[in-house]
Amino acid sequence: MYVLEPKRFVDNIIEELRVRYGDANRVLAAVSGGVDSTTSAIIAYKALGDKVIPVFIDTGFMRMYEGVKVKEMLRNLIPLEVVDMSEVFYRRIEGLSDAEVKRKVFREVFYQVVSDIAREFRCEYVVQGTIAADVVETLGGIKTQHNVLTDEFMGRYGFKVIEPIRDLYKDEVRAVAKYLGIPELIVNRQPFPGPGLLVRTVGLFTREKLDVVVKATEIVEEVLGGHGISQYFPAAWEYEVLEEGKVCSDVCIPYKMFKVKATGIKSGGRVYEPIALVEGIEGLNYYTVYRYFSEIGVSHVIVQITDRGVGKYFVSVRAVITEDFMTASVASIGVELLRELASKLAVIDGVRAVGYDVTPKPPATIEYE
Ligand code: XMP
């Protein structure tokens, strides 16, 4: 079996970047604070020195105070500039509902912003942290990863991309990051999607709903951190019910179907279907309950933990265990911990009910959109 040697990889890629881009004028490195983009920026910085300008673009869909925190964590490695572009993103995305439309508009705004910043700093190249899984998922038609670009797309924005870790998988990136001396907190950080909290503000984008997601993210990361879960986060949408019904196999399970849709995978392709809510039945194994729904076209199945009966939003907690993020199982979190989590989430302004997502990937994707 092939095992990547971090030192050899880093030495080779630095050499390659020097040969290919040594004559470049300046290079912009877009750093999000995730392990992929941070590793890419540091490799580029080691190869090309202060030709490289590392910039954290605050899209408005990041965690609370993320820019300041990332700048501080990387202060001994790269001189990071934080640029707040949130208003530009909000204005373009407000009022959009469809998952793929939101992803595509986000990507367009993101690269327009990158292109404007690159022009401002006179950079002809942009370093970004695309990894192998991003390419595989986009080419496989599951969803539009924001950072996988076509030649036509790049031509439009007037810069070329440098992708030092495009051939690596996540575990290999982490090994390289560790070798480079990137802080543990970033090396082992759970992945955060490029479009950020936008793909967790499910359905119609509003700033109010985003605010719920931002607050819920703080809570979920604090309560579920350190439990060995690969990825854990909340999402929010309106508590609006499309229909109620029952699915029966050995037992009958009553459910509510939310109006909002989310992304799933069926027969290897993308589906975009409503989300089912199960209110809890004594003795039921919730980790198998999603199977009951395979016939009726739902993308995710959520088990309700708490319902206050008033409030506009539903908050879903997603926690998965995975090696490669291409498939994932649901983390089995104890009932006590789930209740503690739900009680903290339910007091966020506007939240009516909280549930735990029990759908593996496939048939759901890890993110909702
Ligand atoms: P899905 O939702 O496709 O997620 O099962 C698989 C992994 O990829 C992350 N993800 C993204 N990462 N840009 C990224 O850089 C994106 O557009 C994007 N969408 C999903 C997701 O968080 C999970 O770790």
XYZ file of C-alpha atoms and ligand atoms in Angstrom:
393
model
C 0.000 0.000 0.000
C 1.280 3.490 -0.877
C 1.988 5.671 2.168
C 2.850 9.323 1.615
C 6.103 10.533 3.165
C 5.431 14.143 4.240
C 9.056 15.319 4.017
C 9.561 13.937 0.551
C 6.224 15.361 -0.628
C 7.014 18.822 0.770
C 10.572 18.903 -0.642
C 9.309 17.877 -4.076
C 6.381 20.258 -4.220
C 8.492 23.210 -3.042
C 10.999 22.443 -5.772
C 8.219 22.120 -8.346
C 6.607 25.422 -7.330
C 9.956 27.217 -7.523
C 10.588 25.891 -11.014
C 7.078 26.638 -12.270
C 6.290 29.912 -10.518
C 9.680 31.313 -9.477
C 9.314 34.043 -12.104
C 5.795 35.031 -11.061
C 5.281 38.582 -9.910
C 3.026 38.003 -6.921
C 0.799 35.194 -5.733
C -2.359 35.471 -3.631
C -3.033 32.625 -1.170
C -6.661 32.303 -0.075
C -6.600 30.918 3.484
C -9.817 29.875 5.230
C -8.237 28.466 8.390
C -9.015 24.903 7.372
C -6.196 22.407 7.083
C -6.294 22.273 3.239
C -5.952 25.965 2.441
C -3.553 26.603 5.336
C -1.250 23.779 4.231
C -1.347 24.999 0.626
C -0.541 28.586 1.625
C 2.363 27.558 3.842
C 3.875 25.325 1.144
C 3.611 28.236 -1.314
C 5.099 30.648 1.223
C 8.036 28.316 1.824
C 8.586 27.956 -1.909
C 8.097 31.543 -3.076
C 8.648 33.643 0.063
C 7.096 37.079 0.328
C 5.862 37.005 -3.251
C 2.989 35.159 -1.588
C 0.252 37.279 -0.003
C -1.927 35.165 2.330
C -5.438 36.556 2.720
C -8.371 35.367 4.833
C -11.560 36.371 3.040
C -14.412 36.747 5.512
C -17.384 35.653 3.419
C -19.818 36.252 6.284
C -20.438 32.486 6.427
C -17.605 31.689 8.812
C -17.736 30.796 12.482
C -17.874 33.611 15.042
C -14.610 35.692 15.148
C -12.963 33.184 12.795
C -10.670 35.675 10.982
C -9.067 37.004 14.148
C -8.651 33.505 15.590
C -7.008 32.090 12.458
C -4.668 35.087 12.102
C -3.567 34.564 15.697
C -3.058 30.798 15.287
C -0.868 31.274 12.207
C 1.058 34.321 13.369
C 4.409 32.467 13.464
C 3.939 30.896 10.042
C 2.417 33.422 7.631
C 1.473 37.130 7.728
C -2.279 36.788 7.224
C -4.489 39.711 6.157
C -8.177 39.520 7.075
C -10.538 41.116 4.543
C -14.233 41.463 5.446
C -16.371 40.871 2.343
C -19.518 39.674 4.096
C -21.822 42.432 2.802
C -20.937 41.641 -0.802
C -21.883 37.983 -0.256
C -25.086 38.684 1.716
C -26.425 41.108 -0.871
C -26.003 38.586 -3.693
C -27.325 35.543 -1.818
C -30.249 37.027 0.117
C -33.539 35.678 -1.201
C -32.061 32.529 -2.823
C -33.367 29.085 -1.743
C -32.190 26.303 -4.030
C -29.072 24.487 -2.770
C -27.210 24.317 -6.060
C -28.164 27.890 -7.016
C -26.824 29.100 -3.652
C -23.590 27.113 -4.140
C -23.132 28.454 -7.663
C -23.812 32.072 -6.710
C -21.491 31.739 -3.704
C -18.772 30.397 -5.962
C -19.270 33.215 -8.446
C -19.118 35.911 -5.755
C -16.141 34.192 -4.116
C -14.078 34.161 -7.285
C -15.133 37.684 -8.205
C -13.910 38.819 -4.783
C -10.681 36.783 -5.126
C -10.161 38.261 -8.553
C -10.676 41.834 -7.262
C -8.228 41.261 -4.400
C -5.711 39.596 -6.751
C -5.911 42.609 -9.069
C -5.492 45.003 -6.159
C -2.294 43.212 -5.043
C -1.139 42.638 -8.650
C -1.209 38.849 -8.294
C -1.416 36.710 -11.416
C -1.791 33.431 -9.487
C -4.032 32.300 -6.648
C -3.086 29.415 -4.325
C -5.994 27.340 -3.095
C -6.452 24.162 -1.095
C -8.304 21.883 -3.505
C -7.851 18.213 -2.529
C -8.561 14.959 -4.357
C -12.010 14.377 -2.807
C -13.262 17.806 -3.992
C -12.380 16.913 -7.556
C -13.861 13.406 -7.371
C -17.192 14.641 -5.931
C -17.586 17.465 -8.426
C -16.708 15.308 -11.441
C -19.041 12.608 -10.087
C -21.890 15.145 -10.206
C -22.785 14.892 -6.499
C -22.490 18.605 -5.825
C -20.652 21.697 -6.958
C -17.622 22.032 -4.703
C -16.893 25.716 -4.630
C -13.202 25.340 -5.358
C -13.175 23.024 -8.367
C -12.812 25.284 -11.350
C -13.037 24.735 -15.058
C -10.631 26.426 -17.479
C -13.530 28.458 -18.831
C -14.314 29.686 -15.319
C -10.750 30.724 -14.597
C -10.418 32.503 -17.920
C -13.305 34.715 -16.868
C -11.585 35.950 -13.709
C -8.151 36.638 -15.080
C -5.959 34.603 -12.733
C -4.518 31.105 -12.699
C -4.714 28.719 -9.767
C -1.916 26.881 -8.011
C -3.144 23.757 -6.179
C -0.207 22.199 -4.315
C -2.228 19.409 -2.641
C -4.730 18.559 -5.385
C -3.584 14.902 -5.425
C -3.788 14.332 -1.663
C -6.575 12.888 0.468
C -7.477 14.367 3.832
C -5.346 12.066 6.024
C -2.333 12.800 3.806
C -2.968 16.544 4.067
C -3.051 16.253 7.863
C 0.278 14.371 7.867
C 1.850 17.098 5.699
C 0.338 19.858 7.878
C 1.784 18.273 10.998
C 5.186 17.996 9.358
C 5.003 21.720 8.469
C 4.443 22.670 12.121
C 0.889 23.923 11.628
C -0.846 24.189 15.045
C -2.592 21.012 16.221
C -5.905 22.884 16.382
C -5.822 23.441 12.626
C -4.264 20.054 11.721
C -7.005 18.118 13.460
C -9.779 20.561 12.853
C -12.919 19.091 11.437
C -13.468 20.017 7.784
C -15.442 23.171 7.061
C -16.999 23.511 3.616
C -15.901 26.360 1.344
C -19.393 27.939 1.264
C -19.321 27.647 5.046
C -22.453 28.149 7.094
C -24.407 28.983 3.927
C -24.887 25.245 3.202
C -26.152 24.801 6.780
C -28.615 27.720 6.548
C -30.949 25.388 4.718
C -33.442 26.664 2.118
C -34.176 30.372 1.801
C -31.139 32.383 2.883
C -31.868 35.064 5.466
C -29.500 36.775 7.869
C -31.820 35.895 10.753
C -31.520 32.170 10.023
C -27.758 32.488 9.567
C -27.580 34.110 12.993
C -29.223 31.009 14.500
C -26.673 28.781 12.705
C -23.723 30.889 13.907
C -24.868 30.688 17.540
C -25.720 26.994 17.277
C -22.283 26.267 15.775
C -20.537 27.710 18.849
C -22.606 25.446 21.097
C -22.325 22.240 19.058
C -18.560 22.602 18.618
C -18.117 23.192 22.332
C -20.295 20.283 23.475
C -19.257 17.674 20.870
C -15.560 18.597 20.522
C -13.061 16.040 21.848
C -15.400 13.056 21.447
C -13.572 11.559 18.448
C -16.334 12.528 16.001
C -15.058 13.263 12.459
C -17.475 16.110 11.698
C -20.157 17.718 13.878
C -22.237 20.798 13.228
C -25.776 22.177 13.319
C -28.039 23.361 10.519
C -31.258 25.373 10.713
C -34.414 25.789 8.681
C -38.002 26.937 9.143
C -40.223 24.611 11.175
C -42.712 24.351 8.306
C -44.389 21.022 7.642
C -45.309 19.865 4.142
C -47.251 16.775 5.204
C -47.589 14.142 7.908
C -47.670 10.399 7.404
C -46.610 6.952 8.561
C -44.077 4.486 7.192
C -44.606 0.857 8.126
C -42.381 -2.198 8.038
C -42.142 -4.354 11.212
C -43.518 -1.303 13.072
C -45.227 1.896 11.887
C -43.365 5.150 12.335
C -45.268 8.438 12.226
C -43.342 11.307 10.657
C -43.583 14.924 9.614
C -42.054 16.023 6.353
C -40.449 19.453 6.386
C -41.107 21.725 3.415
C -37.427 22.431 2.992
C -35.266 20.225 0.765
C -31.746 18.898 1.268
C -29.178 17.004 -0.784
C -28.784 13.237 -0.845
C -27.231 10.532 -3.001
C -29.250 7.759 -4.636
C -27.915 5.240 -7.157
C -24.667 7.217 -7.209
C -26.346 10.485 -8.289
C -27.567 13.640 -6.576
C -31.138 13.955 -5.281
C -32.756 17.003 -3.681
C -35.627 15.946 -1.440
C -37.493 16.944 1.745
C -36.343 16.075 5.270
C -38.370 13.756 7.546
C -38.810 14.267 11.288
C -39.549 11.324 13.624
C -40.803 12.264 17.046
C -39.578 9.279 19.031
C -40.955 5.821 19.694
C -40.070 3.714 22.720
C -37.664 0.873 21.923
C -36.890 1.990 18.358
C -33.286 1.821 17.122
C -32.920 5.280 15.647
C -29.722 4.468 13.820
C -31.621 2.183 11.452
C -34.795 4.245 11.156
C -33.735 6.005 7.938
C -34.199 2.668 6.083
C -37.956 2.900 6.536
C -37.919 6.025 4.398
C -36.074 4.684 1.351
C -39.302 4.347 -0.644
C -40.813 7.772 -0.022
C -38.171 10.185 -1.222
C -36.582 11.946 1.726
C -32.972 13.082 1.846
C -32.421 13.037 5.640
C -34.234 11.558 8.627
C -34.077 13.464 11.905
C -35.080 12.237 15.346
C -36.561 14.999 17.473
C -34.912 15.604 20.853
C -36.864 18.582 22.096
C -39.806 20.758 20.994
C -40.744 23.976 22.797
C -43.877 24.347 20.680
C -43.107 27.993 19.853
C -40.488 29.547 17.600
C -39.719 29.738 13.909
C -36.708 27.473 13.416
C -35.749 23.834 13.645
C -32.107 23.079 14.490
C -30.652 19.767 13.382
C -27.419 18.391 14.818
C -25.308 16.302 12.451
C -22.378 14.233 13.740
C -20.622 11.644 11.587
C -17.735 9.222 11.720
C -15.755 8.851 8.520
C -12.290 8.138 7.175
C -12.518 9.696 3.743
C -15.706 11.842 3.843
C -16.981 9.987 0.764
C -19.083 7.715 2.998
C -19.968 8.319 6.651
C -21.851 6.686 9.508
C -23.827 8.496 12.195
C -21.955 9.016 15.486
C -23.738 7.237 18.332
C -24.032 9.949 20.923
C -25.530 9.060 24.307
C -29.043 10.292 25.090
C -27.833 12.385 28.043
C -25.339 14.309 25.908
C -27.939 14.844 23.175
C -30.405 16.201 25.735
C -27.772 18.532 27.193
C -26.965 19.785 23.705
C -30.621 20.247 22.775
C -31.375 22.190 25.939
C -28.608 24.664 25.079
C -29.694 24.985 21.446
C -33.382 25.377 22.227
C -32.809 28.670 24.057
C -31.282 30.407 21.010
C -33.670 33.182 19.927
C -36.224 31.888 17.420
C -35.531 28.164 17.887
C -38.575 25.958 18.336
C -37.223 22.396 18.210
C -33.979 20.438 18.008
C -33.253 17.029 16.480
C -30.428 14.592 15.706
C -29.806 13.544 12.111
C -29.633 9.722 11.873
C -28.885 9.389 8.127
C -25.533 7.965 7.001
C -23.807 9.004 3.754
C -25.166 7.623 1.489
C -28.159 8.118 1.247
C -27.625 11.651 2.675
C -24.584 13.802 2.024
C -22.724 15.100 5.072
C -23.753 18.712 4.496
C -27.424 19.553 3.896
C -26.826 21.435 0.668
P -20.733 16.175 1.472
O -21.754 17.123 1.986
O -20.479 16.323 0.007
O -19.388 16.583 2.188
O -21.008 14.759 1.860
C -18.177 15.851 2.118
C -17.118 16.684 2.802
O -16.808 17.825 1.991
C -17.094 19.030 2.703
N -17.682 19.944 1.727
C -16.991 20.890 1.082
N -15.711 21.295 1.182
N -16.086 22.960 -0.446
C -15.274 22.321 0.421
O -14.102 22.717 0.517
C -17.395 22.634 -0.610
O -18.114 23.227 -1.391
C -17.863 21.546 0.208
N -19.066 20.942 0.326
C -18.934 19.953 1.270
C -18.051 18.635 3.803
O -18.015 19.534 4.891
C -17.565 17.247 4.149
O -16.452 17.278 4.994
